[in-house]
Amino acid sequence: MTTDVNVAFAEEKAEQIDSARNEAERFQARIDKGEIRLIGGDRYEVLTGWDRGETFTARLNAEGKVESILAQHGLDTSTGAAALYTTVPAWHGLGSVIPGGTTDIDEVLRLGRLDWEVRKVPALYEWEGEIRPHPEKFHTVREDTGAALGAVGKDYAVFQNRRVFEFLEELTGRFDLVWESAGALRDGRRTFVTVRLPESVVIDRGGLNDEIILYLAAINSHDGTRQSETLVTPWRIACGNTERFASRDAAHRWAMRHTSGGLDNLKEARRTLGLTLDYAKAFEREENQLVRTELGIDQFHDLVSSLWPLEEDASDLAIASSTRRHDELDGMFREEARKVGRTAYAAERSVTDYLDHRIRVVPRNLSEELARGQRALEGAYDDLKSKAHRRLLLVRN
């Protein structure tokens, strides 16, 4: 079984776009099951599965039947065409498709409509007919279109697209990698490039045969809301949804803050990215060890208790919350064990799924969905995932 979420996503979009047969019944069934929900107007969000977090527009007729479903690609079209280069056609049919790809970074920037730079300019305000600069505030502006991308502070450093992406160029030469995709989102506020690793990770060869295709992705930000980052992810970015999924499902990441010394992290990223193939092989070995390690229900409960320890003098509220967590994780582990066996691998998948999709998020001035997305981007639960992984590797049959 090959886990290629990109193929699954494209097939799902093609089915939605090309066929409306029984769409109303399927659409309502997904709502009834809690798989999708209305988020305002005619916009919906997917709540479960590998495409969790996708947003789309569903247009209904007077009888409430689905007439069309339009996924939101989010690509920059401010220069007259979609800012996307890709080696395979994307689900939305947009962008420059180059079968086989290219190893020339300048060609990638041109085809992806990323060959522009960003300038930081003073923020101005009007006072009694006079235009004055605000000494502490600036705007980031595209030099080709003059579009304002974001409001930033005086210490914010602009990272040009080419500068952030070019460190991957060394890897394309060392490991014969090809640029898989590149483009811009939200009028250029976010830009991205991905390359595919030459080898897949295969878990339980001859058994589950769960093959995971991995990509390296570099994502740059120009609006002052996020750090730039590089990721190891199963997603080939080709739209706004897949960009979010790439960050959500990253197996490893390096972040770069937009400060004067932020790009120094590129040196560490270049060094560690050169070890990515070794990392993938080590990941494969460890996951296969978990597949071969049987794990009982009691052992799984011990794992949960070690991840979320309960104090001896815990309040009734804390005890009730802990019991609910144990019960939910117990059910998730039993369901996962039914599919892949009662193993440490099933336990890790259950804990990861709980942290990514189920754990209650208390938002701070954000909707719960935005708060959950922010925590995923910031890797808020990476330590718990790593702790669970290490403990399961120590389990012996």
Coordinates of C-alpha atoms in Angstrom, one line a residue:
M1 CA 0.0 0.0 0.0
T2 CA 1.5 3.3 -1.1
T3 CA 0.5 6.3 1.0
D4 CA 0.5 9.1 -1.6
V5 CA -1.8 11.8 -0.2
N6 CA -1.3 13.9 -3.3
V7 CA -2.8 11.3 -5.6
A8 CA -5.7 10.8 -3.2
F9 CA -6.3 14.5 -3.0
A10 CA -6.2 14.9 -6.8
E11 CA -8.6 12.0 -7.3
E12 CA -11.0 13.4 -4.8
K13 CA -11.0 16.8 -6.4
A14 CA -11.5 15.3 -9.9
E15 CA -14.4 13.3 -8.7
Q16 CA -16.0 16.4 -7.1
I17 CA -15.5 18.5 -10.2
D18 CA -16.4 16.0 -12.9
S19 CA -19.3 14.2 -11.4
A20 CA -22.5 15.5 -9.7
R21 CA -24.2 12.1 -9.6
N22 CA -25.6 11.4 -6.1
E23 CA -23.5 14.3 -4.9
A24 CA -26.3 15.8 -2.8
E25 CA -26.8 12.5 -0.9
R26 CA -23.1 11.9 -0.3
F27 CA -22.7 15.6 0.7
Q28 CA -25.5 15.4 3.3
A29 CA -24.2 12.0 4.5
R30 CA -20.8 13.6 5.3
I31 CA -22.5 16.4 7.2
D32 CA -24.6 13.9 9.2
K33 CA -21.5 11.9 10.0
G34 CA -19.7 15.0 11.3
E35 CA -17.1 14.8 8.5
I36 CA -17.7 18.3 7.2
R37 CA -19.3 21.5 8.5
L38 CA -20.6 24.8 7.3
I39 CA -18.2 27.7 8.3
G40 CA -20.1 30.6 6.8
G41 CA -22.1 31.5 3.6
D42 CA -21.6 28.6 1.2
R43 CA -18.1 27.6 2.5
Y44 CA -17.4 24.3 4.2
E45 CA -14.5 22.7 6.0
V46 CA -13.4 19.0 6.2
L47 CA -13.1 17.9 9.8
T48 CA -11.8 14.3 9.5
G49 CA -9.4 12.2 7.4
W50 CA -6.2 13.0 5.5
D51 CA -7.7 16.1 4.0
R52 CA -8.8 17.6 7.4
G53 CA -8.8 21.3 7.2
E54 CA -9.6 21.7 3.5
T55 CA -12.0 24.4 2.8
F56 CA -14.3 24.5 -0.3
T57 CA -17.4 26.2 -1.6
A58 CA -20.6 24.1 -2.2
R59 CA -23.3 25.7 -4.3
L60 CA -26.8 24.4 -3.8
N61 CA -29.9 24.9 -6.0
A62 CA -33.4 25.9 -4.8
E63 CA -34.2 22.3 -3.8
G64 CA -31.0 22.1 -1.6
K65 CA -29.2 19.8 -4.1
V66 CA -25.5 20.2 -4.7
E67 CA -24.9 21.9 -8.1
S68 CA -21.1 22.2 -7.8
I69 CA -18.2 21.9 -5.4
L70 CA -15.3 24.3 -5.8
A71 CA -12.1 23.7 -3.9
Q72 CA -10.1 26.8 -2.9
H73 CA -6.8 26.7 -4.6
G74 CA -5.6 30.0 -3.0
L75 CA -2.9 30.6 -5.7
D76 CA -1.6 34.1 -6.5
T77 CA -3.2 35.3 -9.8
S78 CA -2.3 38.9 -9.5
T79 CA -0.1 38.8 -12.6
G80 CA -2.8 37.4 -14.8
A81 CA -2.1 33.6 -14.4
A82 CA -1.8 31.2 -11.5
A83 CA 1.7 31.4 -9.8
L84 CA 2.5 27.7 -9.9
Y85 CA 5.2 25.4 -11.4
T86 CA 4.7 21.6 -11.1
T87 CA 5.9 18.4 -12.6
V88 CA 2.5 16.8 -12.7
P89 CA -0.9 18.4 -13.4
A90 CA -2.5 19.7 -10.2
W91 CA -6.2 18.9 -9.4
H92 CA -7.2 22.5 -10.4
G93 CA -5.6 22.4 -13.8
L94 CA -3.7 25.6 -13.2
G95 CA 0.0 26.6 -13.5
S96 CA 2.9 25.6 -15.7
V97 CA 3.3 21.9 -16.0
I98 CA 6.8 20.6 -16.9
P99 CA 6.8 16.8 -17.1
G100 CA 10.0 15.5 -15.7
G101 CA 10.7 18.8 -14.1
T102 CA 13.8 20.9 -14.1
T103 CA 16.9 21.3 -12.0
D104 CA 17.4 25.0 -12.8
I105 CA 16.3 27.2 -9.9
D106 CA 15.9 30.3 -12.1
E107 CA 13.6 28.4 -14.4
V108 CA 11.6 27.3 -11.5
L109 CA 11.3 30.8 -10.2
R110 CA 10.2 32.1 -13.6
L111 CA 7.7 29.3 -14.3
G112 CA 6.3 29.6 -10.7
R113 CA 6.0 33.4 -11.2
L114 CA 8.2 33.9 -8.2
D115 CA 11.0 36.0 -9.9
W116 CA 10.1 39.1 -8.0
E117 CA 11.5 40.7 -4.8
V118 CA 10.0 42.3 -1.7
R119 CA 10.8 45.7 -0.3
K120 CA 10.2 47.0 3.2
V121 CA 8.8 50.6 3.1
P122 CA 7.8 53.0 5.9
A123 CA 4.2 53.1 6.9
L124 CA 2.7 56.5 6.4
Y125 CA -0.3 58.3 7.9
E126 CA -2.0 61.6 7.2
W127 CA -2.2 64.3 9.9
E128 CA -3.8 67.7 9.2
G129 CA -3.1 67.4 5.4
E130 CA 0.5 66.3 6.0
I131 CA 1.8 62.8 5.2
R132 CA 4.1 61.5 7.9
P133 CA 6.1 58.3 8.4
H134 CA 5.5 56.0 11.4
P135 CA 9.0 55.3 12.7
E136 CA 8.2 51.9 14.2
K137 CA 5.9 50.5 11.4
F138 CA 6.6 49.3 7.9
H139 CA 4.9 47.5 5.1
T140 CA 6.3 44.7 2.9
V141 CA 5.6 45.4 -0.8
R142 CA 6.0 43.4 -4.0
E143 CA 8.3 45.3 -6.3
D144 CA 6.6 43.9 -9.5
T145 CA 3.0 44.8 -8.6
G146 CA 3.4 47.3 -5.8
A147 CA 0.9 45.2 -3.7
A148 CA 1.2 45.5 0.1
L149 CA 1.7 42.1 1.6
G150 CA 1.8 42.8 5.3
A151 CA 2.5 45.3 8.2
V152 CA 5.7 44.6 10.1
G153 CA 7.9 46.1 12.7
K154 CA 11.3 47.9 12.3
D155 CA 13.3 44.8 13.2
Y156 CA 11.5 42.6 10.5
A157 CA 14.0 41.3 7.9
V158 CA 12.8 40.5 4.4
F159 CA 13.8 37.1 3.1
Q160 CA 13.8 37.1 -0.7
N161 CA 12.2 34.0 -2.4
R162 CA 15.4 33.0 -4.2
R163 CA 17.5 33.3 -1.0
V164 CA 15.3 31.0 1.0
F165 CA 14.9 28.5 -1.8
E166 CA 18.4 28.4 -3.2
F167 CA 19.9 26.3 -0.3
L168 CA 17.8 23.3 -1.7
E169 CA 19.7 23.8 -5.0
E170 CA 22.8 22.1 -3.5
L171 CA 20.7 19.0 -2.7
T172 CA 19.3 18.8 -6.2
G173 CA 22.8 18.4 -7.4
R174 CA 24.1 16.1 -4.7
F175 CA 21.2 13.7 -4.8
D176 CA 19.9 14.2 -8.3
L177 CA 16.6 15.7 -7.0
V178 CA 14.1 17.5 -9.2
W179 CA 12.1 20.6 -8.3
E180 CA 8.5 19.2 -7.9
S181 CA 6.5 22.3 -7.4
A182 CA 6.9 26.0 -6.7
G183 CA 4.4 28.9 -6.4
A184 CA 2.8 31.7 -4.5
L185 CA -0.3 31.9 -2.4
R186 CA -2.6 34.8 -1.2
D187 CA -1.2 37.4 -3.6
G188 CA 2.3 36.5 -2.8
R189 CA 2.1 36.6 1.0
R190 CA 3.3 33.0 1.1
T191 CA 5.6 31.2 -1.4
F192 CA 6.8 27.6 -1.6
V193 CA 9.0 25.1 -3.4
T194 CA 9.1 21.3 -3.0
V195 CA 11.5 18.5 -4.1
R196 CA 10.9 14.8 -3.8
L197 CA 13.2 12.5 -1.9
P198 CA 14.7 9.8 -4.1
E199 CA 13.6 7.0 -1.8
S200 CA 10.3 6.2 -0.1
V201 CA 9.9 4.9 3.5
V202 CA 8.3 1.5 3.5
I203 CA 6.9 0.2 6.8
D204 CA 6.5 -3.5 7.3
R205 CA 7.6 -4.8 3.9
G206 CA 5.7 -7.9 3.0
G207 CA 3.1 -7.2 5.6
L208 CA 1.4 -3.8 5.8
N209 CA 3.7 -2.5 3.0
D210 CA 2.8 1.0 4.0
E211 CA 4.9 3.1 1.6
I212 CA 5.3 6.8 2.5
I213 CA 6.6 9.2 -0.2
L214 CA 8.4 12.1 1.3
Y215 CA 9.2 15.6 0.0
L216 CA 11.4 18.5 1.1
A217 CA 9.5 21.8 1.2
A218 CA 10.6 25.4 1.8
I219 CA 7.9 27.9 2.7
N220 CA 8.6 31.6 2.8
S221 CA 6.3 34.3 4.4
H222 CA 6.2 38.0 3.4
D223 CA 3.2 39.2 5.5
G224 CA 4.8 39.2 9.0
T225 CA 2.4 36.6 10.4
R226 CA 4.7 33.5 10.3
Q227 CA 8.2 32.3 10.3
S228 CA 9.8 30.9 7.1
E229 CA 10.4 27.1 7.4
T230 CA 11.7 24.0 5.7
L231 CA 9.8 20.7 6.1
V232 CA 10.1 17.0 5.5
T233 CA 6.5 16.1 4.6
P234 CA 4.4 13.7 2.5
W235 CA 2.7 16.5 0.7
R236 CA 3.7 18.0 -2.7
I237 CA 2.4 21.6 -2.4
A238 CA 0.2 22.8 -5.2
C239 CA -2.5 25.0 -3.6
G240 CA -3.4 26.6 -0.3
N241 CA -4.9 23.5 1.2
T242 CA -1.9 21.3 0.5
E243 CA 0.4 24.0 1.9
R244 CA -1.5 23.8 5.2
F245 CA -1.4 20.0 5.1
A246 CA 2.4 20.0 4.4
S247 CA 3.0 22.0 7.6
R248 CA 0.4 20.0 9.6
D249 CA 1.9 16.6 8.7
A250 CA 5.6 17.6 8.7
A251 CA 7.9 14.8 10.0
H252 CA 10.7 17.3 10.6
R253 CA 11.0 21.1 10.3
W254 CA 13.5 24.0 10.6
A255 CA 12.1 27.5 11.3
M256 CA 13.7 30.8 10.5
R257 CA 12.5 34.0 12.2
H258 CA 12.4 37.2 10.0
T259 CA 15.3 38.9 11.9
S260 CA 18.7 40.1 10.7
G261 CA 20.3 36.8 11.8
G262 CA 17.4 34.6 10.9
L263 CA 18.9 33.3 7.7
D264 CA 21.9 31.9 9.7
N265 CA 19.6 28.9 10.3
L266 CA 20.0 28.1 6.6
K267 CA 23.5 26.9 7.4
E268 CA 22.1 24.4 10.0
A269 CA 19.2 23.5 7.6
R270 CA 21.7 22.9 4.8
R271 CA 23.8 20.6 7.0
T272 CA 20.8 18.7 8.5
L273 CA 18.9 18.5 5.2
G274 CA 22.0 16.7 3.8
L275 CA 21.3 14.1 6.5
T276 CA 17.6 13.8 5.6
L277 CA 18.1 10.5 3.6
D278 CA 19.7 9.0 6.7
Y279 CA 16.9 10.4 8.8
A280 CA 14.3 8.7 6.5
K281 CA 16.1 5.4 6.7
A282 CA 16.3 5.6 10.5
F283 CA 12.6 6.5 10.7
E284 CA 11.8 3.5 8.6
R285 CA 13.9 1.2 10.9
E286 CA 12.2 2.5 14.0
E287 CA 8.7 2.3 12.6
N288 CA 9.3 -1.3 11.5
Q289 CA 10.5 -2.0 15.1
L290 CA 7.2 -0.7 16.3
V291 CA 5.2 -2.8 13.8
R292 CA 7.0 -5.9 15.2
T293 CA 6.3 -5.0 18.9
E294 CA 3.1 -6.4 20.3
L295 CA 1.4 -4.1 22.8
G296 CA -1.4 -4.9 25.3
I297 CA -4.2 -2.7 26.3
D298 CA -2.6 -2.3 29.8
Q299 CA 0.7 -1.3 28.3
F300 CA -1.1 1.3 26.1
H301 CA -2.9 2.7 29.2
D302 CA 0.5 2.9 30.9
L303 CA 1.8 4.9 28.0
V304 CA -1.1 7.3 28.2
S305 CA -0.6 7.8 31.9
S306 CA 3.1 8.5 31.4
L307 CA 2.3 11.2 28.7
W308 CA -0.4 12.8 30.8
P309 CA 0.5 12.1 34.5
L310 CA -2.1 12.7 37.1
E311 CA -1.0 14.3 40.4
E312 CA -1.9 12.4 43.6
D313 CA -3.9 15.4 44.9
A314 CA -5.6 16.0 41.5
S315 CA -9.0 17.7 41.6
D316 CA -12.2 15.9 40.6
L317 CA -12.3 17.9 37.4
A318 CA -8.7 16.8 36.5
I319 CA -9.6 13.2 37.3
A320 CA -12.7 13.4 35.1
S321 CA -10.7 14.9 32.3
S322 CA -8.1 12.2 32.6
T323 CA -10.7 9.5 32.5
R324 CA -12.3 11.0 29.3
R325 CA -8.8 11.1 27.7
H326 CA -8.1 7.5 28.6
D327 CA -11.5 6.3 27.3
E328 CA -11.1 8.2 24.0
L329 CA -7.6 7.0 23.4
D330 CA -8.6 3.4 24.4
G331 CA -11.2 3.4 21.7
M332 CA -8.8 4.9 19.1
F333 CA -6.2 2.3 19.9
R334 CA -8.6 -0.6 19.6
E335 CA -9.8 0.8 16.3
E336 CA -6.3 1.2 15.0
A337 CA -5.3 -2.2 16.3
R338 CA -8.1 -3.7 14.3
K339 CA -6.6 -2.3 11.1
V340 CA -2.8 -2.8 11.7
G341 CA -2.6 -5.1 14.6
R342 CA -2.2 -4.6 18.4
T343 CA 1.3 -3.2 18.2
A344 CA 3.4 -0.3 19.3
Y345 CA 2.9 1.1 15.8
A346 CA -0.9 1.2 16.3
A347 CA -0.3 3.0 19.6
E348 CA 1.9 5.6 18.1
R349 CA -0.6 6.3 15.3
S350 CA -3.4 6.6 17.9
V351 CA -1.4 9.1 20.0
T352 CA -0.4 11.1 17.0
D353 CA -4.0 11.2 15.6
Y354 CA -5.3 12.3 19.0
L355 CA -2.7 15.2 19.3
D356 CA -3.3 16.3 15.7
H357 CA -7.1 16.0 15.5
R358 CA -8.8 15.2 18.8
I359 CA -7.2 17.0 21.7
R360 CA -9.3 19.9 23.0
V361 CA -7.8 23.3 22.1
V362 CA -8.5 26.4 24.3
P363 CA -8.2 29.3 21.9
R364 CA -6.8 32.7 22.8
N365 CA -8.6 35.3 20.8
L366 CA -8.8 32.8 17.9
S367 CA -11.4 30.3 16.7
E368 CA -10.7 26.8 17.9
E369 CA -9.9 25.8 14.3
L370 CA -7.4 28.6 13.9
A371 CA -5.9 27.9 17.3
R372 CA -5.5 24.3 16.4
G373 CA -3.9 25.2 13.1
Q374 CA -1.5 27.6 14.8
R375 CA -0.4 25.0 17.3
A376 CA 0.2 22.5 14.5
L377 CA 2.3 25.0 12.6
E378 CA 4.3 25.8 15.7
G379 CA 4.8 22.1 16.5
A380 CA 3.1 22.5 19.9
Y381 CA 2.8 18.8 20.5
D382 CA 6.1 17.6 18.9
D383 CA 7.6 16.9 22.3
L384 CA 4.7 14.7 23.3
K385 CA 4.9 12.8 20.0
S386 CA 8.7 12.3 20.4
K387 CA 8.2 11.2 24.0
A388 CA 5.6 8.6 22.9
H389 CA 7.9 7.4 20.1
R390 CA 10.9 7.0 22.4
R391 CA 8.9 5.1 25.1
L392 CA 7.4 2.7 22.5
L393 CA 10.8 2.0 21.1
L394 CA 11.8 0.8 24.6
V395 CA 8.9 -1.7 24.8
R396 CA 10.0 -5.4 24.5
N397 CA 7.8 -8.3 23.7

